mmCIF file of C-alpha atoms in Angstrom:
data_model
loop_
_atom_site.group_PDB
_atom_site.id
_atom_site.type_symbol
_atom_site.label_atom_id
_atom_site.label_comp_id
_atom_site.label_asym_id
_atom_site.label_seq_id
_atom_site.Cartn_x
_atom_site.Cartn_y
_atom_site.Cartn_z
ATOM 1 C CA UNK A 284 -14.157 -3.730 -21.853
ATOM 2 C CA UNK A 285 -11.997 -1.851 -19.185
ATOM 3 C CA UNK A 286 -8.183 -2.812 -19.294
ATOM 4 C CA UNK A 287 -6.919 -0.622 -16.997
ATOM 5 C CA UNK A 288 -6.387 -1.229 -13.182
ATOM 6 C CA UNK A 289 -4.707 0.775 -10.601
ATOM 7 C CA UNK A 290 -2.524 -2.462 -8.882
ATOM 8 C CA UNK A 291 -0.837 -4.987 -10.284
ATOM 9 C CA UNK A 292 -2.817 -7.540 -8.524
ATOM 10 C CA UNK A 293 -6.101 -6.717 -10.363
ATOM 11 C CA UNK A 294 -4.209 -6.608 -13.588
ATOM 12 C CA UNK A 295 -2.795 -9.934 -12.770
ATOM 13 C CA UNK A 296 -6.361 -11.498 -12.218
ATOM 14 C CA UNK A 297 -8.170 -9.370 -14.800
ATOM 15 C CA UNK A 298 -5.543 -11.342 -17.565
ATOM 16 C CA UNK A 299 -6.024 -14.894 -15.486
ATOM 17 C CA UNK A 300 -9.854 -14.671 -16.004
ATOM 18 C CA UNK A 301 -9.759 -15.440 -12.496
ATOM 19 C CA UNK A 302 -10.906 -13.139 -9.628
ATOM 20 C CA UNK A 303 -9.089 -14.811 -7.289
ATOM 21 C CA UNK A 304 -5.739 -14.154 -8.195
ATOM 22 C CA UNK A 305 -6.404 -10.777 -6.996
ATOM 23 C CA UNK A 306 -6.423 -11.818 -3.806
ATOM 24 C CA UNK A 307 -3.452 -14.573 -4.049
ATOM 25 C CA UNK A 308 -1.075 -11.553 -5.473
ATOM 26 C CA UNK A 309 -2.024 -9.407 -2.601
ATOM 27 C CA UNK A 310 -1.171 -11.657 -0.064
ATOM 28 C CA UNK A 311 2.421 -12.546 -2.437
ATOM 29 C CA UNK A 312 3.017 -8.480 -2.189
ATOM 30 C CA UNK A 313 2.621 -8.864 1.844
ATOM 31 C CA UNK A 314 4.951 -11.789 2.053
ATOM 32 C CA UNK A 315 7.686 -9.518 0.617
ATOM 33 C CA UNK A 316 6.775 -6.509 2.551
ATOM 34 C CA UNK A 317 10.171 -6.782 4.319
ATOM 35 C CA UNK A 318 12.138 -7.444 1.581
ATOM 36 C CA UNK A 319 10.940 -4.781 -0.461
ATOM 37 C CA UNK A 320 10.957 -2.238 1.824
ATOM 38 C CA UNK A 321 14.821 -2.951 1.919
ATOM 39 C CA UNK A 322 14.928 -2.485 -1.854
ATOM 40 C CA UNK A 323 13.140 0.672 -1.534
ATOM 41 C CA UNK A 324 15.010 2.398 1.084
ATOM 42 C CA UNK A 325 18.882 1.311 -1.276
ATOM 43 C CA UNK A 326 17.161 2.867 -4.459
ATOM 44 C CA UNK A 327 16.037 5.633 -2.847
ATOM 45 C CA UNK A 328 19.754 6.151 -1.476
ATOM 46 C CA UNK A 329 21.012 5.413 -4.695
ATOM 47 C CA UNK A 330 22.797 2.939 -3.804
ATOM 48 C CA UNK A 331 24.069 -0.798 -5.842
ATOM 49 C CA UNK A 332 23.864 -4.626 -4.616
ATOM 50 C CA UNK A 333 27.657 -3.785 -5.094
ATOM 51 C CA UNK A 334 28.245 -1.123 -2.366
ATOM 52 C CA UNK A 335 25.643 -2.621 0.027
ATOM 53 C CA UNK A 336 27.624 -6.070 -0.167
ATOM 54 C CA UNK A 337 31.117 -4.393 0.252
ATOM 55 C CA UNK A 338 29.522 -2.538 3.263
ATOM 56 C CA UNK A 339 28.091 -6.115 4.261
ATOM 57 C CA UNK A 340 31.641 -7.508 3.606
ATOM 58 C CA UNK A 341 30.300 -9.945 1.678
ATOM 59 C CA UNK A 342 29.786 -11.299 -2.201
ATOM 60 C CA UNK A 343 27.086 -9.346 -4.289
ATOM 61 C CA UNK A 344 25.370 -12.630 -4.649
ATOM 62 C CA UNK A 345 23.929 -12.575 -1.308
ATOM 63 C CA UNK A 346 22.636 -9.258 -1.515
ATOM 64 C CA UNK A 347 20.993 -10.432 -4.550
ATOM 65 C CA UNK A 348 19.768 -13.460 -2.870
ATOM 66 C CA UNK A 349 18.315 -11.231 -0.514
ATOM 67 C CA UNK A 350 16.441 -9.298 -2.336
ATOM 68 C CA UNK A 351 14.840 -12.544 -4.348
ATOM 69 C CA UNK A 352 13.767 -14.248 -1.657
ATOM 70 C CA UNK A 353 10.872 -13.380 0.617
ATOM 71 C CA UNK A 354 10.491 -12.467 3.901
ATOM 72 C CA UNK A 355 10.245 -15.932 5.582
ATOM 73 C CA UNK A 356 13.804 -16.569 4.087
ATOM 74 C CA UNK A 357 15.184 -13.608 5.333
ATOM 75 C CA UNK A 358 18.121 -14.172 8.347
ATOM 76 C CA UNK A 359 18.401 -11.382 11.195
ATOM 77 C CA UNK A 360 21.617 -10.859 10.454
ATOM 78 C CA UNK A 361 20.404 -9.909 6.956
ATOM 79 C CA UNK A 362 18.335 -7.044 7.691
ATOM 80 C CA UNK A 363 20.589 -6.033 10.507
ATOM 81 C CA UNK A 364 23.728 -6.138 8.552
ATOM 82 C CA UNK A 365 21.783 -4.706 5.138
ATOM 83 C CA UNK A 366 20.214 -1.102 7.515
ATOM 84 C CA UNK A 367 23.510 -1.190 9.079
ATOM 85 C CA UNK A 368 24.835 -0.582 5.117
ATOM 86 C CA UNK A 369 22.257 1.929 4.883
ATOM 87 C CA UNK A 370 23.185 3.472 7.982
ATOM 88 C CA UNK A 371 19.632 3.005 9.280
ATOM 89 C CA UNK A 372 18.285 2.549 12.674
ATOM 90 C CA UNK A 373 15.837 -0.353 12.934
ATOM 91 C CA UNK A 374 12.599 -0.294 15.194
ATOM 92 C CA UNK A 375 10.690 -2.998 16.210
ATOM 93 C CA UNK A 376 7.438 -1.994 16.918
ATOM 94 C CA UNK A 377 4.784 -4.733 18.580
ATOM 95 C CA UNK A 378 1.090 -3.904 17.444
ATOM 96 C CA UNK A 379 -1.685 -5.920 19.295
ATOM 97 C CA UNK A 380 -3.882 -6.619 15.950
ATOM 98 C CA UNK A 381 -6.520 -7.797 18.466
ATOM 99 C CA UNK A 382 -7.282 -3.948 20.030
ATOM 100 C CA UNK A 383 -9.502 -1.882 17.924
ATOM 101 C CA UNK A 384 -7.959 0.262 16.149
ATOM 102 C CA UNK A 385 -8.868 3.394 18.284
ATOM 103 C CA UNK A 386 -6.559 1.767 20.426
ATOM 104 C CA UNK A 387 -3.753 1.309 18.384
ATOM 105 C CA UNK A 388 -3.570 4.979 17.195
ATOM 106 C CA UNK A 389 -3.871 6.006 21.199
ATOM 107 C CA UNK A 390 -0.478 4.063 21.164
ATOM 108 C CA UNK A 391 1.151 5.899 17.958
ATOM 109 C CA UNK A 392 0.166 9.260 19.374
ATOM 110 C CA UNK A 393 1.931 8.722 22.534
ATOM 111 C CA UNK A 394 4.780 7.649 21.054
ATOM 112 C CA UNK A 395 5.084 10.747 18.967
ATOM 113 C CA UNK A 396 4.570 12.668 21.748
ATOM 114 C CA UNK A 397 7.164 11.085 23.482
ATOM 115 C CA UNK A 398 9.678 11.963 20.165
ATOM 116 C CA UNK A 399 8.428 15.516 19.999
ATOM 117 C CA UNK A 400 8.634 16.174 23.895
ATOM 118 C CA UNK A 401 12.338 14.565 23.446
ATOM 119 C CA UNK A 402 13.019 17.126 20.416
ATOM 120 C CA UNK A 403 11.273 20.077 22.182
ATOM 121 C CA UNK A 404 14.039 19.451 25.286
ATOM 122 C CA UNK A 405 16.942 19.053 22.352
ATOM 123 C CA UNK A 406 15.777 22.413 21.293
ATOM 124 C CA UNK A 407 15.678 24.208 24.737
ATOM 125 C CA UNK A 408 19.212 22.829 25.615
ATOM 126 C CA UNK A 409 20.678 24.037 22.380
ATOM 127 C CA UNK A 410 19.250 27.575 22.492
ATOM 128 C CA UNK A 411 16.705 29.512 20.247
ATOM 129 C CA UNK A 412 19.405 30.280 18.344
ATOM 130 C CA UNK A 413 21.033 27.086 17.149
ATOM 131 C CA UNK A 414 20.621 25.806 13.579
ATOM 132 C CA UNK A 415 19.565 22.593 15.460
ATOM 133 C CA UNK A 416 16.849 24.356 17.479
ATOM 134 C CA UNK A 417 14.989 26.412 13.866
ATOM 135 C CA UNK A 418 15.664 22.720 12.364
ATOM 136 C CA UNK A 419 13.530 20.983 15.177
ATOM 137 C CA UNK A 420 10.983 24.267 14.679
ATOM 138 C CA UNK A 421 10.600 23.572 11.198
ATOM 139 C CA UNK A 422 10.385 20.004 11.536
ATOM 140 C CA UNK A 423 7.241 21.142 14.166
ATOM 141 C CA UNK A 424 5.636 23.024 11.356
ATOM 142 C CA UNK A 425 6.148 20.266 8.778
ATOM 143 C CA UNK A 426 4.601 17.579 10.978
ATOM 144 C CA UNK A 427 1.477 19.423 11.950
ATOM 145 C CA UNK A 428 1.036 20.303 8.064
ATOM 146 C CA UNK A 429 1.801 16.953 6.713
ATOM 147 C CA UNK A 430 -0.682 15.873 9.884
ATOM 148 C CA UNK A 431 -3.046 17.832 9.055
ATOM 149 C CA UNK A 432 -3.281 17.146 5.135
ATOM 150 C CA UNK A 433 -3.702 13.404 6.251
ATOM 151 C CA UNK A 434 -5.829 13.677 8.710
ATOM 152 C CA UNK A 435 -8.238 16.215 6.152
ATOM 153 C CA UNK A 436 -7.903 13.311 3.999
ATOM 154 C CA UNK A 437 -8.879 10.631 6.556
ATOM 155 C CA UNK A 438 -11.662 12.267 8.147
ATOM 156 C CA UNK A 439 -13.163 13.276 4.602
ATOM 157 C CA UNK A 440 -13.527 9.821 3.951
ATOM 158 C CA UNK A 441 -15.766 9.281 6.993
ATOM 159 C CA UNK A 442 -19.771 8.488 6.402
ATOM 160 C CA UNK A 443 -22.190 12.120 6.697
ATOM 161 C CA UNK A 444 -22.004 12.603 10.335
ATOM 162 C CA UNK A 445 -25.015 14.785 10.391
ATOM 163 C CA UNK A 446 -28.349 14.657 8.515
ATOM 164 C CA UNK A 447 -30.689 17.420 8.391
ATOM 165 C CA UNK A 448 -34.478 15.982 7.782
ATOM 166 C CA UNK A 449 -36.052 17.339 4.248
ATOM 167 C CA UNK A 450 -39.088 19.464 5.082
ATOM 168 C CA UNK A 451 -42.497 19.618 3.748
ATOM 169 C CA UNK A 452 -43.272 22.138 0.637
ATOM 170 C CA UNK A 453 -44.955 24.285 2.922
ATOM 171 C CA UNK A 454 -41.738 24.671 5.384
ATOM 172 C CA UNK A 455 -39.491 24.789 2.291
ATOM 173 C CA UNK A 456 -40.737 27.948 0.614
ATOM 174 C CA UNK A 457 -38.333 30.917 -0.385
ATOM 175 C CA UNK A 458 -38.001 34.021 1.326
ATOM 176 C CA UNK A 459 -38.256 37.360 -0.213
ATOM 177 C CA UNK A 460 -34.597 37.339 -1.522
ATOM 178 C CA UNK A 461 -35.315 33.590 -2.950
ATOM 179 C CA UNK A 462 -33.022 31.652 -0.720
ATOM 180 C CA UNK A 463 -34.744 28.755 0.820
ATOM 181 C CA UNK A 464 -33.641 28.839 3.769
ATOM 182 C CA UNK A 465 -34.210 25.097 5.028
ATOM 183 C CA UNK A 466 -33.680 23.367 1.909
ATOM 184 C CA UNK A 467 -32.764 19.444 2.405
ATOM 185 C CA UNK A 468 -29.156 19.310 3.246
ATOM 186 C CA UNK A 469 -26.565 16.798 4.142
ATOM 187 C CA UNK A 470 -23.279 17.726 5.717
ATOM 188 C CA UNK A 471 -20.466 15.382 5.790
ATOM 189 C CA UNK A 472 -17.278 15.852 7.631
ATOM 190 C CA UNK A 473 -18.240 18.296 10.061
ATOM 191 C CA UNK B 29 1.399 15.736 -5.934
ATOM 192 C CA UNK B 30 2.311 14.036 -9.218
ATOM 193 C CA UNK B 31 -0.687 11.288 -10.971
ATOM 194 C CA UNK B 32 -0.140 7.638 -9.614
ATOM 195 C CA UNK B 33 1.076 5.073 -11.931
ATOM 196 C CA UNK B 34 -1.636 2.579 -13.079
ATOM 197 C CA UNK B 35 -1.530 -0.672 -15.707
ATOM 198 C CA UNK B 36 -2.709 -1.643 -18.946
ATOM 199 C CA UNK B 37 -3.851 -5.029 -20.338
ATOM 200 C CA UNK B 38 -4.959 -3.828 -23.944
ATOM 201 C CA UNK B 39 -1.749 -5.230 -25.248
ATOM 202 C CA UNK B 40 -1.952 -8.623 -23.724
ATOM 203 C CA UNK B 41 -2.598 -11.529 -25.117
ATOM 204 C CA UNK B 42 -5.178 -12.582 -22.673
ATOM 205 C CA UNK B 43 -5.039 -16.173 -23.544
ATOM 206 C CA UNK B 44 -1.422 -16.585 -22.911
ATOM 207 C CA UNK B 45 -1.540 -15.269 -19.720
ATOM 208 C CA UNK B 46 -4.718 -17.370 -18.135
ATOM 209 C CA UNK B 47 -2.826 -20.268 -19.540
ATOM 210 C CA UNK B 48 0.462 -19.396 -18.128
ATOM 211 C CA UNK B 49 -1.618 -18.601 -14.912
ATOM 212 C CA UNK B 50 -3.180 -22.007 -14.839
ATOM 213 C CA UNK B 51 -0.037 -23.763 -15.475
ATOM 214 C CA UNK B 52 2.154 -22.196 -13.159
ATOM 215 C CA UNK B 53 0.469 -20.396 -10.644
ATOM 216 C CA UNK B 54 2.977 -19.483 -8.304
ATOM 217 C CA UNK B 55 5.208 -18.008 -10.491
ATOM 218 C CA UNK B 56 2.223 -15.595 -11.727
ATOM 219 C CA UNK B 57 1.654 -14.279 -8.251
ATOM 220 C CA UNK B 58 5.328 -13.457 -8.001
ATOM 221 C CA UNK B 59 5.755 -12.189 -11.470
ATOM 222 C CA UNK B 60 2.825 -9.668 -10.670
ATOM 223 C CA UNK B 61 3.976 -9.226 -6.926
ATOM 224 C CA UNK B 62 7.625 -7.995 -8.250
ATOM 225 C CA UNK B 63 6.142 -5.563 -10.828
ATOM 226 C CA UNK B 64 4.603 -4.108 -8.376
ATOM 227 C CA UNK B 65 7.496 -3.525 -6.443
ATOM 228 C CA UNK B 66 8.372 -1.674 -9.784
ATOM 229 C CA UNK B 67 6.002 0.490 -9.611
ATOM 230 C CA UNK B 68 6.119 1.561 -5.906
ATOM 231 C CA UNK B 69 9.519 2.816 -6.725
ATOM 232 C CA UNK B 70 8.677 4.534 -9.608
ATOM 233 C CA UNK B 71 5.278 6.148 -7.878
ATOM 234 C CA UNK B 72 8.565 7.225 -5.433
ATOM 235 C CA UNK B 73 9.939 9.238 -7.976
ATOM 236 C CA UNK B 74 12.705 6.908 -9.474
ATOM 237 C CA UNK B 75 13.552 6.981 -13.289
ATOM 238 C CA UNK B 76 13.148 3.830 -14.958
ATOM 239 C CA UNK B 77 16.725 2.431 -15.684
ATOM 240 C CA UNK B 78 17.957 5.166 -12.789
ATOM 241 C CA UNK B 79 17.871 1.547 -10.381
ATOM 242 C CA UNK B 80 19.279 -1.372 -9.898
ATOM 243 C CA UNK B 81 17.049 -4.557 -9.134
ATOM 244 C CA UNK B 82 18.315 -8.009 -9.426
ATOM 245 C CA UNK B 83 14.805 -9.116 -11.039
ATOM 246 C CA UNK B 84 14.238 -6.476 -13.284
ATOM 247 C CA UNK B 85 16.211 -5.082 -16.324
ATOM 248 C CA UNK B 86 15.646 -3.854 -20.178
ATOM 249 C CA UNK B 87 15.407 -6.093 -23.490
ATOM 250 C CA UNK B 88 15.387 -2.779 -25.455
ATOM 251 C CA UNK B 89 13.323 -0.884 -27.095
ATOM 252 C CA UNK B 90 11.624 0.437 -24.093
ATOM 253 C CA UNK B 91 10.616 -3.292 -23.073
ATOM 254 C CA UNK B 92 11.430 -4.266 -19.627
ATOM 255 C CA UNK B 93 11.091 -7.708 -18.135
ATOM 256 C CA UNK B 94 10.361 -8.727 -14.407
ATOM 257 C CA UNK B 95 11.827 -12.251 -12.962
ATOM 258 C CA UNK B 96 9.925 -14.544 -10.880
ATOM 259 C CA UNK B 97 11.492 -14.414 -7.316
ATOM 260 C CA UNK B 98 11.220 -16.460 -3.714
ATOM 261 C CA UNK B 99 9.784 -19.261 -5.364
ATOM 262 C CA UNK B 100 11.232 -22.760 -4.506
ATOM 263 C CA UNK B 101 12.070 -25.207 -7.387
ATOM 264 C CA UNK B 102 10.439 -22.131 -9.738
ATOM 265 C CA UNK B 103 10.164 -22.272 -13.635
ATOM 266 C CA UNK B 104 12.259 -19.415 -14.494
ATOM 267 C CA UNK B 105 9.565 -17.218 -15.409
ATOM 268 C CA UNK B 106 9.177 -13.693 -17.199
ATOM 269 C CA UNK B 107 7.010 -11.081 -17.597
ATOM 270 C CA UNK B 108 7.484 -8.332 -20.297
ATOM 271 C CA UNK B 109 6.175 -4.322 -19.668
ATOM 272 C CA UNK B 110 6.259 -1.568 -21.618
ATOM 273 C CA UNK B 111 6.085 1.990 -19.199
ATOM 274 C CA UNK B 112 4.871 5.046 -20.896
ATOM 275 C CA UNK B 113 6.035 7.684 -18.797
ATOM 276 C CA UNK B 114 4.179 10.718 -19.959
ATOM 277 C CA UNK B 115 0.800 9.450 -18.920
ATOM 278 C CA UNK B 116 2.545 7.033 -15.934
ATOM 279 C CA UNK B 117 0.984 4.008 -17.813
ATOM 280 C CA UNK B 118 2.396 0.473 -17.302
ATOM 281 C CA UNK B 119 1.448 -2.181 -20.299
ATOM 282 C CA UNK B 120 1.645 -5.612 -19.664
ATOM 283 C CA UNK B 121 3.090 -6.775 -22.751
ATOM 284 C CA UNK B 122 3.765 -10.371 -22.466
ATOM 285 C CA UNK B 123 4.336 -13.798 -20.193
ATOM 286 C CA UNK B 124 6.735 -16.849 -20.826
ATOM 287 C CA UNK B 125 10.029 -18.807 -19.519
ATOM 288 C CA UNK B 126 13.444 -19.305 -20.810
ATOM 289 C CA UNK B 127 12.346 -21.650 -23.388
ATOM 290 C CA UNK B 128 10.614 -19.468 -25.273
ATOM 291 C CA UNK B 129 11.881 -15.676 -24.278
ATOM 292 C CA UNK B 130 13.003 -15.146 -27.787
ATOM 293 C CA UNK B 131 9.800 -15.030 -29.629
ATOM 294 C CA UNK B 132 8.154 -13.378 -26.159
ATOM 295 C CA UNK B 133 10.559 -10.479 -26.629
ATOM 296 C CA UNK B 134 9.980 -10.176 -30.161
ATOM 297 C CA UNK B 135 5.950 -9.868 -29.270
ATOM 298 C CA UNK B 136 6.632 -8.035 -27.039
ATOM 299 C CA UNK B 137 9.189 -5.559 -29.043
ATOM 300 C CA UNK B 138 5.941 -5.478 -31.712
ATOM 301 C CA UNK B 139 3.596 -4.394 -29.118
ATOM 302 C CA UNK B 140 5.624 -2.088 -28.137
ATOM 303 C CA UNK B 141 5.794 -0.044 -31.262
ATOM 304 C CA UNK B 142 2.295 -0.519 -31.592
ATOM 305 C CA UNK B 143 1.938 1.513 -28.048
ATOM 306 C CA UNK B 144 4.921 4.052 -29.752
ATOM 307 C CA UNK B 145 2.714 4.736 -32.683
ATOM 308 C CA UNK B 146 -0.649 5.232 -31.165
ATOM 309 C CA UNK B 147 0.898 7.279 -28.711
ATOM 310 C CA UNK B 148 2.415 9.521 -31.258
ATOM 311 C CA UNK B 149 -0.651 9.402 -33.314
ATOM 312 C CA UNK B 150 -2.617 10.825 -30.338
ATOM 313 C CA UNK B 151 0.304 13.659 -29.504
ATOM 314 C CA UNK B 152 -0.342 14.593 -32.780
ATOM 315 C CA UNK B 153 -3.999 15.187 -33.153
ATOM 316 C CA UNK B 154 -3.810 17.470 -30.068
ATOM 317 C CA UNK B 155 -0.997 19.266 -32.014
ATOM 318 C CA UNK B 156 -3.584 20.060 -34.714
#
């Protein structure tokens, strides 16, 4: 029997002997996504709950309460205070889920375009020799590289887009070199 | 790119987990949701013991416990695990509440020592 799983939800369902548990654990994870992100950012910055509390001018038990709660129990002031303590800016993005995925991606691309334009403008203002301009240049290359990797990864997931039908036996006779010029093939990710 | 962490139930007492899931479903879901949070931190490059999160602590001998959170009026519950960092496996070992924690920890430690023995044997076989 397989005992290995990729997600905690799948492992939980297996041990509970109840497939519906997987979905319920996934929903529980979703209900905690903001709190989880806050914890992840704090840990990534190597900060303790006490340090966050100090910065928010509150008791460490408050931070413990925030991190032990779920998203519904979070207060707006908790989120902004926590982000300030982490020295992070915060953006709120409203997404119209009724829009098709393509339209949502289009919105994101436009936003990225706007931000890149802003960086390009800044680089022009400071001049090519400036460290900031060089960093922006490096960042542009990184963005392109990361985008291409992710684009390829997703593109590879697409189903076959072009299908060349198989020919009859007579048509698929190998040529003199023994190559089968008309071998049936299926092109993916063209 | 580093390999992904995955979960292994091979050393867990399935009957105990099934009973717990039936009696305390919300706590059960919260425990596994919190386990996923910890594994996400590890996946992000954090080292076990290198970070402080309220619902996660060491019980010694390589056994860690995850607690439930965000469940109003919850029964204080714990999930016991062992991380085998080399192969990036999170072994789920035991589950229980505060009343049975001493026995639960001992059982989890026994399971952890079995895992350690099995992995050492595996390493030795590779050397030969």
